[in-house]
Amino acid sequence: MALALTAGAGPAAAQPDYGPMVDSPCTFEQAMAAVNTENPMAARYLNQSPPNIQFLQVFLSSPREERVSLLNQIKDNQGADQALPVFRQMLTSCVNY
């Protein structure tokens, strides 16, 4: 899921608002609790993908500047347009877990 994040294709695409994701105070455990509770289908996909779990762990243990860089590195990955809203929701609502 996280590896599939995108900002859009082509030079005309606007930079997405990464703020809710890069400013998330959540731990990996909180993020996983949020996605498992709120989006079980996405959670199943995430749990079956060790690279995506690893990305999420690295992302959440990184400072803000590095988080922006990580998102920019994977923004053109296939499936990113479907994953971005899930990732944003997970990293916004995780404060409740």
C-alpha positions as YAML, in Angstrom:
chain: A
units: angstrom
residues:
- id: 1
  name: MET
  ca: [0.00, 0.00, 0.00]
- id: 2
  name: ALA
  ca: [2.55, 2.58, 1.05]
- id: 3
  name: LEU
  ca: [4.85, 1.64, -1.77]
- id: 4
  name: ALA
  ca: [2.04, 2.39, -4.17]
- id: 5
  name: LEU
  ca: [1.51, 6.00, -3.13]
- id: 6
  name: THR
  ca: [1.42, 8.64, -5.83]
- id: 7
  name: ALA
  ca: [1.06, 12.33, -6.36]
- id: 8
  name: GLY
  ca: [-0.28, 11.98, -9.87]
- id: 9
  name: ALA
  ca: [1.28, 11.56, -13.25]
- id: 10
  name: GLY
  ca: [3.03, 14.06, -15.44]
- id: 11
  name: PRO
  ca: [4.44, 17.51, -14.89]
- id: 12
  name: ALA
  ca: [0.98, 19.11, -14.71]
- id: 13
  name: ALA
  ca: [0.04, 17.10, -11.63]
- id: 14
  name: ALA
  ca: [-0.22, 19.18, -8.48]
- id: 15
  name: GLN
  ca: [1.85, 18.29, -5.45]
- id: 16
  name: PRO
  ca: [-0.46, 16.45, -3.05]
- id: 17
  name: ASP
  ca: [-0.96, 17.61, 0.52]
- id: 18
  name: TYR
  ca: [1.42, 15.32, 2.38]
- id: 19
  name: GLY
  ca: [0.86, 17.22, 5.66]
- id: 20
  name: PRO
  ca: [-1.54, 14.77, 7.33]
- id: 21
  name: MET
  ca: [0.84, 11.91, 6.54]
- id: 22
  name: VAL
  ca: [4.22, 13.47, 7.26]
- id: 23
  name: ASP
  ca: [2.98, 15.14, 10.45]
- id: 24
  name: SER
  ca: [1.34, 12.04, 11.90]
- id: 25
  name: PRO
  ca: [2.48, 11.43, 15.49]
- id: 26
  name: CYS
  ca: [1.43, 7.77, 15.37]
- id: 27
  name: THR
  ca: [3.50, 4.70, 15.97]
- id: 28
  name: PHE
  ca: [3.54, 1.74, 13.62]
- id: 29
  name: GLU
  ca: [1.29, -0.14, 16.04]
- id: 30
  name: GLN
  ca: [-1.28, 2.68, 16.07]
- id: 31
  name: ALA
  ca: [-1.27, 2.91, 12.27]
- id: 32
  name: MET
  ca: [-1.78, -0.83, 11.93]
- id: 33
  name: ALA
  ca: [-4.60, -0.78, 14.50]
- id: 34
  name: ALA
  ca: [-6.29, 1.99, 12.53]
- id: 35
  name: VAL
  ca: [-6.10, 0.23, 9.16]
- id: 36
  name: ASN
  ca: [-7.08, -3.15, 10.64]
- id: 37
  name: THR
  ca: [-10.17, -1.62, 12.25]
- id: 38
  name: GLU
  ca: [-11.23, 0.88, 9.60]
- id: 39
  name: ASN
  ca: [-10.24, -0.82, 6.36]
- id: 40
  name: PRO
  ca: [-9.86, -4.60, 6.76]
- id: 41
  name: MET
  ca: [-9.42, -5.15, 3.01]
- id: 42
  name: ALA
  ca: [-6.48, -2.74, 2.86]
- id: 43
  name: ALA
  ca: [-5.10, -4.27, 6.04]
- id: 44
  name: ARG
  ca: [-5.11, -7.74, 4.48]
- id: 45
  name: TYR
  ca: [-3.20, -6.41, 1.46]
- id: 46
  name: LEU
  ca: [-0.73, -4.58, 3.67]
- id: 47
  name: ASN
  ca: [-0.17, -7.57, 5.95]
- id: 48
  name: GLN
  ca: [0.63, -9.76, 2.92]
- id: 49
  name: SER
  ca: [3.29, -7.37, 1.65]
- id: 50
  name: PRO
  ca: [6.54, -7.36, 3.64]
- id: 51
  name: PRO
  ca: [8.00, -4.50, 1.53]
- id: 52
  name: ASN
  ca: [4.99, -2.32, 2.32]
- id: 53
  name: ILE
  ca: [5.18, -3.16, 6.04]
- id: 54
  name: GLN
  ca: [8.87, -2.28, 5.97]
- id: 55
  name: PHE
  ca: [8.13, 1.01, 4.17]
- id: 56
  name: LEU
  ca: [5.53, 1.92, 6.80]
- id: 57
  name: GLN
  ca: [7.94, 1.11, 9.64]
- id: 58
  name: VAL
  ca: [10.71, 3.21, 8.07]
- id: 59
  name: PHE
  ca: [8.29, 6.02, 7.25]
- id: 60
  name: LEU
  ca: [6.90, 6.25, 10.78]
- id: 61
  name: SER
  ca: [10.35, 6.15, 12.39]
- id: 62
  name: SER
  ca: [11.64, 8.95, 10.15]
- id: 63
  name: PRO
  ca: [11.64, 12.71, 10.72]
- id: 64
  name: ARG
  ca: [9.26, 14.91, 8.70]
- id: 65
  name: GLU
  ca: [11.78, 15.87, 5.99]
- id: 66
  name: GLU
  ca: [12.67, 12.25, 5.35]
- id: 67
  name: ARG
  ca: [8.98, 11.31, 5.22]
- id: 68
  name: VAL
  ca: [8.43, 13.84, 2.42]
- id: 69
  name: SER
  ca: [11.42, 12.40, 0.57]
- id: 70
  name: LEU
  ca: [10.13, 8.84, 1.00]
- id: 71
  name: LEU
  ca: [6.72, 9.79, -0.40]
- id: 72
  name: ASN
  ca: [8.33, 11.54, -3.35]
- id: 73
  name: GLN
  ca: [10.45, 8.45, -4.06]
- id: 74
  name: ILE
  ca: [7.42, 6.19, -4.41]
- id: 75
  name: LYS
  ca: [4.87, 8.64, -5.80]
- id: 76
  name: ASP
  ca: [4.94, 7.17, -9.31]
- id: 77
  name: ASN
  ca: [4.57, 3.52, -8.29]
- id: 78
  name: GLN
  ca: [1.74, 1.56, -9.88]
- id: 79
  name: GLY
  ca: [-1.46, 1.65, -7.83]
- id: 80
  name: ALA
  ca: [-0.44, 4.71, -5.89]
- id: 81
  name: ASP
  ca: [-3.59, 6.64, -6.71]
- id: 82
  name: GLN
  ca: [-5.67, 3.98, -4.95]
- id: 83
  name: ALA
  ca: [-3.32, 3.66, -1.98]
- id: 84
  name: LEU
  ca: [-2.87, 7.34, -1.14]
- id: 85
  name: PRO
  ca: [-6.35, 7.89, 0.34]
- id: 86
  name: VAL
  ca: [-6.01, 4.73, 2.47]
- id: 87
  name: PHE
  ca: [-2.56, 5.75, 3.68]
- id: 88
  name: ARG
  ca: [-3.80, 9.26, 4.50]
- id: 89
  name: GLN
  ca: [-6.81, 7.90, 6.42]
- id: 90
  name: MET
  ca: [-4.66, 5.43, 8.34]
- id: 91
  name: LEU
  ca: [-2.14, 8.10, 9.37]
- id: 92
  name: THR
  ca: [-4.86, 10.59, 10.31]
- id: 93
  name: SER
  ca: [-7.14, 8.35, 12.36]
- id: 94
  name: CYS
  ca: [-4.37, 6.36, 14.05]
- id: 95
  name: VAL
  ca: [-4.29, 8.86, 16.91]
- id: 96
  name: ASN
  ca: [-7.52, 7.20, 18.10]
- id: 97
  name: TYR
  ca: [-5.79, 3.85, 18.67]
...
